[in-house]
PDB file of N, CA and C and ligand atoms in Angstrom:
ATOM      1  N   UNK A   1      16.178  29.339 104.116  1.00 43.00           N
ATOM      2  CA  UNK A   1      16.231  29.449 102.661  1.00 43.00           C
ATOM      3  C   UNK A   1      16.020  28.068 102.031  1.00 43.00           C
ATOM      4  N   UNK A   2      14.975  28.082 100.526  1.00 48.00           N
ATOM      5  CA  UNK A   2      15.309  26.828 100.246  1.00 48.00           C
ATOM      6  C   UNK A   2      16.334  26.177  99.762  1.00 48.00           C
ATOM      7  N   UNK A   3      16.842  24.969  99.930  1.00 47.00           N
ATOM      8  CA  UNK A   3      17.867  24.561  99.050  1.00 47.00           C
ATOM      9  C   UNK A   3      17.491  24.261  97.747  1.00 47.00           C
ATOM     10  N   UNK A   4      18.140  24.974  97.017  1.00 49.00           N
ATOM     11  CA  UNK A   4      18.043  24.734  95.790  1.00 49.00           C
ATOM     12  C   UNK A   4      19.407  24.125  94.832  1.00 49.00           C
ATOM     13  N   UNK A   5      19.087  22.467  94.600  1.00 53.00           N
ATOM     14  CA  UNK A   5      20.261  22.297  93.914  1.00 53.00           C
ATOM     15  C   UNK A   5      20.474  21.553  92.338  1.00 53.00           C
ATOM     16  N   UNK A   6      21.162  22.133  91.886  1.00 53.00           N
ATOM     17  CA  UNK A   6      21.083  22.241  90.351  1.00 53.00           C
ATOM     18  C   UNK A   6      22.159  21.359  90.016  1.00 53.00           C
ATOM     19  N   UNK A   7      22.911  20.957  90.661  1.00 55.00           N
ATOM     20  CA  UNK A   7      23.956  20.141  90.512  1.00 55.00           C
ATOM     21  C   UNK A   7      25.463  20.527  90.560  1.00 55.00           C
ATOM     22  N   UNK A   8      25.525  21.969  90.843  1.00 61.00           N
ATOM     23  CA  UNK A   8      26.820  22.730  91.320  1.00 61.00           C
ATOM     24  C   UNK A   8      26.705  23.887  92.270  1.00 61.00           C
ATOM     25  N   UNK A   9      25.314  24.191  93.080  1.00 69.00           N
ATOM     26  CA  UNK A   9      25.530  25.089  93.887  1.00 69.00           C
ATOM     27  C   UNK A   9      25.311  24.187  94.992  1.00 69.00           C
ATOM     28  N   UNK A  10      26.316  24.967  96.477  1.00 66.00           N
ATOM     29  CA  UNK A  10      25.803  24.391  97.773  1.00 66.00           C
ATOM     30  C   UNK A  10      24.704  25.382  98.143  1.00 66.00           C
ATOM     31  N   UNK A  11      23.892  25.356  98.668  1.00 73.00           N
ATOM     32  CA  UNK A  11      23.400  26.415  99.251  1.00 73.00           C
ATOM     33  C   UNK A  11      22.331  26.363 100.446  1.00 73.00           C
ATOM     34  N   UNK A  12      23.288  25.309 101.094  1.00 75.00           N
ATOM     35  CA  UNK A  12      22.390  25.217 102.298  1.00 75.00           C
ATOM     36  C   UNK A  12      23.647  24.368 103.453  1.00 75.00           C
ATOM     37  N   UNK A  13      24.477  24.512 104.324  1.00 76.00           N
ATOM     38  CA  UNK A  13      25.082  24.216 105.185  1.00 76.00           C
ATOM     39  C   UNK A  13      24.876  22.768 105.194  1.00 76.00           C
ATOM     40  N   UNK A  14      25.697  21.706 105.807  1.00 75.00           N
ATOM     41  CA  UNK A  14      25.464  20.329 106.913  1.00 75.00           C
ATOM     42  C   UNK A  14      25.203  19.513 105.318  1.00 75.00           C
ATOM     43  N   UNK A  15      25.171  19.817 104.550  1.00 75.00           N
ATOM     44  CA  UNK A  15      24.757  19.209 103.371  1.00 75.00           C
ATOM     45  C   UNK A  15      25.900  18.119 102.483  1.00 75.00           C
ATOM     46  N   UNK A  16      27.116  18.064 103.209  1.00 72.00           N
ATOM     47  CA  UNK A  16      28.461  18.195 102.066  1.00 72.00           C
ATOM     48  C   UNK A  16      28.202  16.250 101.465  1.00 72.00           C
ATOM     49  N   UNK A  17      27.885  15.661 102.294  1.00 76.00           N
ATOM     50  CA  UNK A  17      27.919  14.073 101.884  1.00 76.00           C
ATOM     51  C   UNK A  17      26.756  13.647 100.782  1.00 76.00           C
ATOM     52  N   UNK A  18      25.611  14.728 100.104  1.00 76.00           N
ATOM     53  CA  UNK A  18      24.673  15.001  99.022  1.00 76.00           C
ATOM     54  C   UNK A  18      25.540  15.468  98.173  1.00 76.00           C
ATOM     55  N   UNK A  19      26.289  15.533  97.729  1.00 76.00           N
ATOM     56  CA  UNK A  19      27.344  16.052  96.802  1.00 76.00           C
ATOM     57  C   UNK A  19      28.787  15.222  96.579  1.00 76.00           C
ATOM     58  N   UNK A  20      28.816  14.186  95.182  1.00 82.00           N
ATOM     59  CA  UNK A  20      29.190  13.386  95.452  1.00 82.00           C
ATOM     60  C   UNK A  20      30.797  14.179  94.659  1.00 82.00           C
ATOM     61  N   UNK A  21      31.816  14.638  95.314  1.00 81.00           N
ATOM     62  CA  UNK A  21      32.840  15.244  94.317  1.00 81.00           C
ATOM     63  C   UNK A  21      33.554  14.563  93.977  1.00 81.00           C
ATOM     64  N   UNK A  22      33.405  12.799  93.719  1.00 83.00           N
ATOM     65  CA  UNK A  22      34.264  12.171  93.115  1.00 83.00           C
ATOM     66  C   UNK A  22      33.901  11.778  91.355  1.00 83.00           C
ATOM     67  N   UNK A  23      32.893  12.875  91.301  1.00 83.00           N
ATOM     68  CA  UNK A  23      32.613  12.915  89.881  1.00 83.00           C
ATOM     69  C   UNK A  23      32.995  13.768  88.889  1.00 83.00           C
ATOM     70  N   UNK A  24      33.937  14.509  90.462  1.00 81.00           N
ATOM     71  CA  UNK A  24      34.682  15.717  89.207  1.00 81.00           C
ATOM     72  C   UNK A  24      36.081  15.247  89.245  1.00 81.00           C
ATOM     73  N   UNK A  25      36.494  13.962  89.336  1.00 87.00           N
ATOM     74  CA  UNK A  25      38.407  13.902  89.395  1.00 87.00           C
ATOM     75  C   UNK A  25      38.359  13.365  87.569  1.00 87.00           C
ATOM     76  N   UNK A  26      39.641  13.426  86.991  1.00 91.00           N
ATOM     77  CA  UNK A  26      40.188  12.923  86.164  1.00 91.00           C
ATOM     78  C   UNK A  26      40.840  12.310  86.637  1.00 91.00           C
ATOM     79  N   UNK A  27      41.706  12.087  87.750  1.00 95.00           N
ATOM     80  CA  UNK A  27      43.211  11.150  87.860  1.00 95.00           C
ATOM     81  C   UNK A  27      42.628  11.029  89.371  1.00 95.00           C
ATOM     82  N   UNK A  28      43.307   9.873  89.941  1.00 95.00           N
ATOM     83  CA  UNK A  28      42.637   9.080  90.933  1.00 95.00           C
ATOM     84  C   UNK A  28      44.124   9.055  91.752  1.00 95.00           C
ATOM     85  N   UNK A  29      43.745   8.893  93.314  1.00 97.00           N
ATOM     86  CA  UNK A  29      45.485   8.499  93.803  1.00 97.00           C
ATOM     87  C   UNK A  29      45.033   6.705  94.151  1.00 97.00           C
ATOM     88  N   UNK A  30      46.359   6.304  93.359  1.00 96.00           N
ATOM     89  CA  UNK A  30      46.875   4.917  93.561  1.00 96.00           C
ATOM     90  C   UNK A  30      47.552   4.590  94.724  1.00 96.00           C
ATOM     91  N   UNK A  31      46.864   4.441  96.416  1.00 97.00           N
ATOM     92  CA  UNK A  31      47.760   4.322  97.309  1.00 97.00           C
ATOM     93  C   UNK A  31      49.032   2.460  97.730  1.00 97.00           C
ATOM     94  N   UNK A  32      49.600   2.839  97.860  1.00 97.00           N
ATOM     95  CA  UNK A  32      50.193   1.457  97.669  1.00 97.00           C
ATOM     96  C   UNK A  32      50.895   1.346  99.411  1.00 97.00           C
ATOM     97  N   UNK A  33      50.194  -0.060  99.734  1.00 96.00           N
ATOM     98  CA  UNK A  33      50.285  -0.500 101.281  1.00 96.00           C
ATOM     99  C   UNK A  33      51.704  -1.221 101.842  1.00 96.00           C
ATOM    100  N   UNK A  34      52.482  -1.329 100.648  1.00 97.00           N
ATOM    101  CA  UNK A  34      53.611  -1.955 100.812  1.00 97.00           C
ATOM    102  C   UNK A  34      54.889  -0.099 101.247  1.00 97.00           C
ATOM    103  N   UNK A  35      54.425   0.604 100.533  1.00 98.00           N
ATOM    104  CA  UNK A  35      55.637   2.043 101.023  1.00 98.00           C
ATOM    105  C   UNK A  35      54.786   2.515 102.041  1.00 98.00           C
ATOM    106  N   UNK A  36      53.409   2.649 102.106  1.00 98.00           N
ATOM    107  CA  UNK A  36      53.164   3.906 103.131  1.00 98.00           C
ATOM    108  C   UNK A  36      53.269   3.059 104.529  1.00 98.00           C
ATOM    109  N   UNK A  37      53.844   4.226 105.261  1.00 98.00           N
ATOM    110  CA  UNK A  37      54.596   3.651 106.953  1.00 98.00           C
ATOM    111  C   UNK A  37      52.909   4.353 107.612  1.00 98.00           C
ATOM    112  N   UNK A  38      51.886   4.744 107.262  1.00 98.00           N
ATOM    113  CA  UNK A  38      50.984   4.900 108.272  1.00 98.00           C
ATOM    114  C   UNK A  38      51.102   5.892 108.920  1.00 98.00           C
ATOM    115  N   UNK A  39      51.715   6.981 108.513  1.00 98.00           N
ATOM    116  CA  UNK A  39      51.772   8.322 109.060  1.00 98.00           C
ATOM    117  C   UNK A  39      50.967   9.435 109.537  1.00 98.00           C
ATOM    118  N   UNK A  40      50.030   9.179 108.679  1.00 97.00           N
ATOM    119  CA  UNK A  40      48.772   9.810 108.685  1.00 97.00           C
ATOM    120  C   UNK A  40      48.595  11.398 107.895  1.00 97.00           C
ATOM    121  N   UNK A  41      50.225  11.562 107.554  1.00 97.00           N
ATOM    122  CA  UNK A  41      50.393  13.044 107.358  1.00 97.00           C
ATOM    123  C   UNK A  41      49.879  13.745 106.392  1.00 97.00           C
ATOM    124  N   UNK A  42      49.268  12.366 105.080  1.00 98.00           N
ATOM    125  CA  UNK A  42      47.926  12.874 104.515  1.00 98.00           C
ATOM    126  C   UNK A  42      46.657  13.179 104.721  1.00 98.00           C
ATOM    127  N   UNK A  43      46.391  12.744 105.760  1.00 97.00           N
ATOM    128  CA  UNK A  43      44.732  12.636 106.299  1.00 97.00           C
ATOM    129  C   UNK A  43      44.199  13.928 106.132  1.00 97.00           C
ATOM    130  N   UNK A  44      44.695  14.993 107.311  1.00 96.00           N
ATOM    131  CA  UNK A  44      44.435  15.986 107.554  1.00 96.00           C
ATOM    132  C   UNK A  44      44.719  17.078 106.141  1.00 96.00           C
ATOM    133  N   UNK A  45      45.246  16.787 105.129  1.00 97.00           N
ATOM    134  CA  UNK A  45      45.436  17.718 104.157  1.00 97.00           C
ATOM    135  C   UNK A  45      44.241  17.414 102.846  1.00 97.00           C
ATOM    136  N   UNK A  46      43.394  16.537 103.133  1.00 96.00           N
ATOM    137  CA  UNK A  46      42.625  15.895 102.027  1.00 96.00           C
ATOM    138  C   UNK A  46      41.183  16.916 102.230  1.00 96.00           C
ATOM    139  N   UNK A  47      41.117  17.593 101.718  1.00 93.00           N
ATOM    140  CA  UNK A  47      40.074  18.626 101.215  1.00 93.00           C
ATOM    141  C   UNK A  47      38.413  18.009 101.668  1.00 93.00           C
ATOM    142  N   UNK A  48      38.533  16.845 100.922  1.00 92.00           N
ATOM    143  CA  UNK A  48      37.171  16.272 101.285  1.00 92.00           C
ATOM    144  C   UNK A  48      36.940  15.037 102.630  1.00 92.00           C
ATOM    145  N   UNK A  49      38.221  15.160 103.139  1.00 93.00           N
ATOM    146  CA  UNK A  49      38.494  14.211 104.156  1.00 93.00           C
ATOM    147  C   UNK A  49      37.544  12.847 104.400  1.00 93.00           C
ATOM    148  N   UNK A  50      38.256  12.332 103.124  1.00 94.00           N
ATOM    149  CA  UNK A  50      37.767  11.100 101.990  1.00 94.00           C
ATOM    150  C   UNK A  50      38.958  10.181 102.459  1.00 94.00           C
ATOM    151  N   UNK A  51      40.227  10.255 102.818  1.00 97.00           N
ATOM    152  CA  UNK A  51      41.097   9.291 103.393  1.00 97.00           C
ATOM    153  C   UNK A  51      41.072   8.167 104.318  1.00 97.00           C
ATOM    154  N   UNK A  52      40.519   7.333 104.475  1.00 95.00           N
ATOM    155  CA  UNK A  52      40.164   6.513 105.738  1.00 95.00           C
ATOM    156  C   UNK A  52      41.406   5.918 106.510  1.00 95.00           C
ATOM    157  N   UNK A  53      40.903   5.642 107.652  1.00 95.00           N
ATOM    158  CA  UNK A  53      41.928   4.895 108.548  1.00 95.00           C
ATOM    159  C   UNK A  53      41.226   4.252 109.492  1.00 95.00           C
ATOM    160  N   UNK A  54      41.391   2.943 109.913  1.00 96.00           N
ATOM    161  CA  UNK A  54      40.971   2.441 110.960  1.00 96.00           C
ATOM    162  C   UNK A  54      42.545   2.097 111.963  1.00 96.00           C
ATOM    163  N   UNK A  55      41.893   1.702 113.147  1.00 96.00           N
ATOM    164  CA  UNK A  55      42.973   0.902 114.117  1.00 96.00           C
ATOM    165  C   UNK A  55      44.610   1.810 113.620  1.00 96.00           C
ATOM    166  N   UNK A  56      44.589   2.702 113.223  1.00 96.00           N
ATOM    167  CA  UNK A  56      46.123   3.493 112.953  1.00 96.00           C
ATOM    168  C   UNK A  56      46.583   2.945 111.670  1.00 96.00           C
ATOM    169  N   UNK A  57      45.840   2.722 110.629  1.00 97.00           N
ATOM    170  CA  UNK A  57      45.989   2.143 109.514  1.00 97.00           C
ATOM    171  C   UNK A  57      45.435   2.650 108.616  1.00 97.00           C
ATOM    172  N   UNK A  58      46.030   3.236 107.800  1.00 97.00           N
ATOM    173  CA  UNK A  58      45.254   3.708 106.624  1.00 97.00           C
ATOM    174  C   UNK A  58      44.746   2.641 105.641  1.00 97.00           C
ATOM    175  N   UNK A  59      43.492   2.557 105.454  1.00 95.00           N
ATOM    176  CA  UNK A  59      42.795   1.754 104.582  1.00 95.00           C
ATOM    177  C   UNK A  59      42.294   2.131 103.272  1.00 95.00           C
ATOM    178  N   UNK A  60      42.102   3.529 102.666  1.00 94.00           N
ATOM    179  CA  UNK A  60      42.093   3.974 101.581  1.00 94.00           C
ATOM    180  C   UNK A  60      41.468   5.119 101.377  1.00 94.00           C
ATOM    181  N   UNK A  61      40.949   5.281 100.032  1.00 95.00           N
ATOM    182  CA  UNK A  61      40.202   6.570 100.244  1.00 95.00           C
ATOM    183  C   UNK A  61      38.704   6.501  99.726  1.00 95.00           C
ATOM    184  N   UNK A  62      37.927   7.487  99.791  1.00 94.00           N
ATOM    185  CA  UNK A  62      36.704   6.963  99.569  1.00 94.00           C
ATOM    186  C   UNK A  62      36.577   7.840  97.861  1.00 94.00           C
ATOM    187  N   UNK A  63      36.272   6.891  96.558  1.00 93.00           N
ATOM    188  CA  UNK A  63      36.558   7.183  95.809  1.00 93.00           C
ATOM    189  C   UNK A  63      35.100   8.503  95.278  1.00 93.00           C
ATOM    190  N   UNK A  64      33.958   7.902  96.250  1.00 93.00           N
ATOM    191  CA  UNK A  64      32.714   8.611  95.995  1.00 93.00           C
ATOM    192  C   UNK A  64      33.224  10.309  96.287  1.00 93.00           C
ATOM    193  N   UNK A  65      34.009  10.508  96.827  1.00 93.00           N
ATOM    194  CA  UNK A  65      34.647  11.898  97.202  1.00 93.00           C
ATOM    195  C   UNK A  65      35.452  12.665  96.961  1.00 93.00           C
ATOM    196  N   UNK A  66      36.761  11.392  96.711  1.00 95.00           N
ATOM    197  CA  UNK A  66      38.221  12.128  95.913  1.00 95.00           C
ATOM    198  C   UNK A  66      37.643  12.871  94.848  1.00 95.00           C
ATOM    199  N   UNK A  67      38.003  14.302  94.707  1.00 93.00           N
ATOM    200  CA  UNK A  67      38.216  14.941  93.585  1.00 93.00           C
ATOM    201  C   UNK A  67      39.054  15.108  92.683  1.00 93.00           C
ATOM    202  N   UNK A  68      39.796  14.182  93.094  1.00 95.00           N
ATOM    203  CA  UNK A  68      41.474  14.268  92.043  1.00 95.00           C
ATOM    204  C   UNK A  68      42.776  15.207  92.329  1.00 95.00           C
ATOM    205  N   UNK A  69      42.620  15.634  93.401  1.00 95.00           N
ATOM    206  CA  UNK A  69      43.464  16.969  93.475  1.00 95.00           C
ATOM    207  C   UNK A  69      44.910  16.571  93.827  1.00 95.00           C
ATOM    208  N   UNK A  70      45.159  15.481  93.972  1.00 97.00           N
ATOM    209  CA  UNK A  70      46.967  15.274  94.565  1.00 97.00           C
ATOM    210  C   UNK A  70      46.982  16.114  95.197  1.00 97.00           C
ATOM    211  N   UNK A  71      46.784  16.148  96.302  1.00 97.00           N
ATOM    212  CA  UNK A  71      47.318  17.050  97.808  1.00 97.00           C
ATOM    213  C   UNK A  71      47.659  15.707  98.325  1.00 97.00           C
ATOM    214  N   UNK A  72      47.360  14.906  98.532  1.00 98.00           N
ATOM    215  CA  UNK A  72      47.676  13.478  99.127  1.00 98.00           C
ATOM    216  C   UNK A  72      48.985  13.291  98.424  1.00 98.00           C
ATOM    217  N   UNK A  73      49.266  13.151  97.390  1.00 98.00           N
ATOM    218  CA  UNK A  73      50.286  12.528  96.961  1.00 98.00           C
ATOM    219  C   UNK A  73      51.376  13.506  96.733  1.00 98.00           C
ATOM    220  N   UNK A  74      51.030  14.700  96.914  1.00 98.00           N
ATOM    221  CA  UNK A  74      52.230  15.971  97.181  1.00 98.00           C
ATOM    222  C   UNK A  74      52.637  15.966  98.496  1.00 98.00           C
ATOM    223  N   UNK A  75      51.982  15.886  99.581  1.00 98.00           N
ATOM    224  CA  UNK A  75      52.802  15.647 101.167  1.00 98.00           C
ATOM    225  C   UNK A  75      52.883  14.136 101.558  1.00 98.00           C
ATOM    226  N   UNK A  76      52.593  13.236 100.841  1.00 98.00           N
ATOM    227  CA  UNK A  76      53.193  12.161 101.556  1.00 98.00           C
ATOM    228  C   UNK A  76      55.090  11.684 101.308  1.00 98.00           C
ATOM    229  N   UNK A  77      55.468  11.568 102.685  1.00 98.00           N
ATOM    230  CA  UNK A  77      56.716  11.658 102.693  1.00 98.00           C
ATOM    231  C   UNK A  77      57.564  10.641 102.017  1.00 98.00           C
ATOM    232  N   UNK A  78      57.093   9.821 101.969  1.00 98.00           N
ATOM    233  CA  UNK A  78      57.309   7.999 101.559  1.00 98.00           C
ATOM    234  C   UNK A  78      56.412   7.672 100.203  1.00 98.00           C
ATOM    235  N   UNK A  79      56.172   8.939  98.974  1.00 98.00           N
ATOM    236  CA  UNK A  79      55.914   8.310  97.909  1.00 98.00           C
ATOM    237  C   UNK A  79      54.640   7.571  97.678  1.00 98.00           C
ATOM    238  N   UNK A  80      54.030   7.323  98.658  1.00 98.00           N
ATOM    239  CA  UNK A  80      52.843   5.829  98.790  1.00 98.00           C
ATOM    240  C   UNK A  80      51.359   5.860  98.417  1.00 98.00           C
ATOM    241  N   UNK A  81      52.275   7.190  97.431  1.00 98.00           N
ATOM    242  CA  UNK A  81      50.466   7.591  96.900  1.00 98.00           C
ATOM    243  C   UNK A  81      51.031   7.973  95.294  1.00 98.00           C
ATOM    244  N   UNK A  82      49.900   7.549  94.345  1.00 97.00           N
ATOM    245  CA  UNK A  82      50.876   8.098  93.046  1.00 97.00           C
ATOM    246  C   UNK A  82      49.172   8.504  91.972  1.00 97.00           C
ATOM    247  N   UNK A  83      49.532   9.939  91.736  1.00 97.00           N
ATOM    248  CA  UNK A  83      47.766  10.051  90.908  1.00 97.00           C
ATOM    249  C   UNK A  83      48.103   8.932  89.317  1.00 97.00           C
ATOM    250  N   UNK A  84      46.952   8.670  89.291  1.00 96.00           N
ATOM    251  CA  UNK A  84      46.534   8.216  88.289  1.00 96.00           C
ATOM    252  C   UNK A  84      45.657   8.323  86.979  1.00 96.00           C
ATOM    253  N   UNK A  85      45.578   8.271  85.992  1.00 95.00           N
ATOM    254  CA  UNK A  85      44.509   9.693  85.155  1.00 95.00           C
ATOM    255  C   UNK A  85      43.472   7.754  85.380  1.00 95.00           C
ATOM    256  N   UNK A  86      42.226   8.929  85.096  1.00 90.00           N
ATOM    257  CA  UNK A  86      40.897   7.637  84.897  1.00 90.00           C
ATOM    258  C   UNK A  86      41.097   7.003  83.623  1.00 90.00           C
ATOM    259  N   UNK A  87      40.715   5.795  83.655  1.00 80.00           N
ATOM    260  CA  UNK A  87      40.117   5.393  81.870  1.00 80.00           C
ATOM    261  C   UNK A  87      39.494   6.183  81.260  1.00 80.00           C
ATOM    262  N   UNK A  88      39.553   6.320  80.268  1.00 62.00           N
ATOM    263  CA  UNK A  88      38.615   6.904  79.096  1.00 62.00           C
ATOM    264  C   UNK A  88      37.430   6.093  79.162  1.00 62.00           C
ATOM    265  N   UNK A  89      36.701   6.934  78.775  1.00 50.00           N
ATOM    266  CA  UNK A  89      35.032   6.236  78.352  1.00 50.00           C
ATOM    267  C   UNK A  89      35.330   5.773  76.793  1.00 50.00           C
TER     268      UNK A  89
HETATM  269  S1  LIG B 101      43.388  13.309  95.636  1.00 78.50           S
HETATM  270 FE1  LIG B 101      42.666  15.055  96.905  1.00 78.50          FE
HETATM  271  S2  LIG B 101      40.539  14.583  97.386  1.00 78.50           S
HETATM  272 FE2  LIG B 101      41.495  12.656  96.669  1.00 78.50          FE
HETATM  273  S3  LIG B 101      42.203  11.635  98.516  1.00 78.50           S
HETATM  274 FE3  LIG B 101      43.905  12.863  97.753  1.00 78.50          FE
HETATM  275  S4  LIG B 101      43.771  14.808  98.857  1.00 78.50           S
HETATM  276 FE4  LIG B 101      41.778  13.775  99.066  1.00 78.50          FE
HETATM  277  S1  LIG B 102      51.315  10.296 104.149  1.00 78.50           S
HETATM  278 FE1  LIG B 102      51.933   8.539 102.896  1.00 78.50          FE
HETATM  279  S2  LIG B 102      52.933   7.159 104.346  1.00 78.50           S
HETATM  280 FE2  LIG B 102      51.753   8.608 105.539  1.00 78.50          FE
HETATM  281  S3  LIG B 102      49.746   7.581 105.852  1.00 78.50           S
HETATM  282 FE3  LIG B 102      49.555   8.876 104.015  1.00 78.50          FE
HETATM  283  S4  LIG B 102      50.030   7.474 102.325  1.00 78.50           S
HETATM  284 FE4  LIG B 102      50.788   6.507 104.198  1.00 78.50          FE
END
């Protein structure tokens, strides 16, 4: 099938990194490196699995992706994530 994209349909599999969904957040998560213990127990709950980690370290998230959804900052156990609304234009 062709892909045809208009700027909100997927319609073609293997495609997801052409679709940038950090253009649909309003509020951003503010992770802060001083509370989070490195748990990881957000990683796996992040929708667009936009969370990075190297060496057992979480290093941030990839903002081209976050959609805004606080799932990150609803299961982290230690607080170490806090949403943030965007600036205004
Ligand atoms: S706000 Fe949502 S999309 Fe963004 S990093 Fe957290 S879980 Fe992932
Ligand atoms: S759940 Fe919280 S403490 Fe654990 S890695 Fe994520 S931000 Fe850090």
């Amino acid at each position: 099938m062709e892909n045809i994209k208009n700027g909100s349909n997927i319609l073609k599999d293997g495609n997801s990194e052409e679709f940038k969904t950090g253009a649909w957040k309003a509020r951003y998560p503010s992770h802060s490196k001083e509370k989070c213990k490195n748990c990881m127990m957000c990683v796996p709950y992040c929708p667009e699995s936009c969370i990075k980690q190297k060496d057992g370290i979480l290093i941030g998230m990839n903002l081209d992706y976050c959609k805004g959804c606080g799932v990150c900052a609803k299961v982290c156990p230690f607080k170490a994530i806090e949403m943030k609304d965007l600036e205004k234009n």
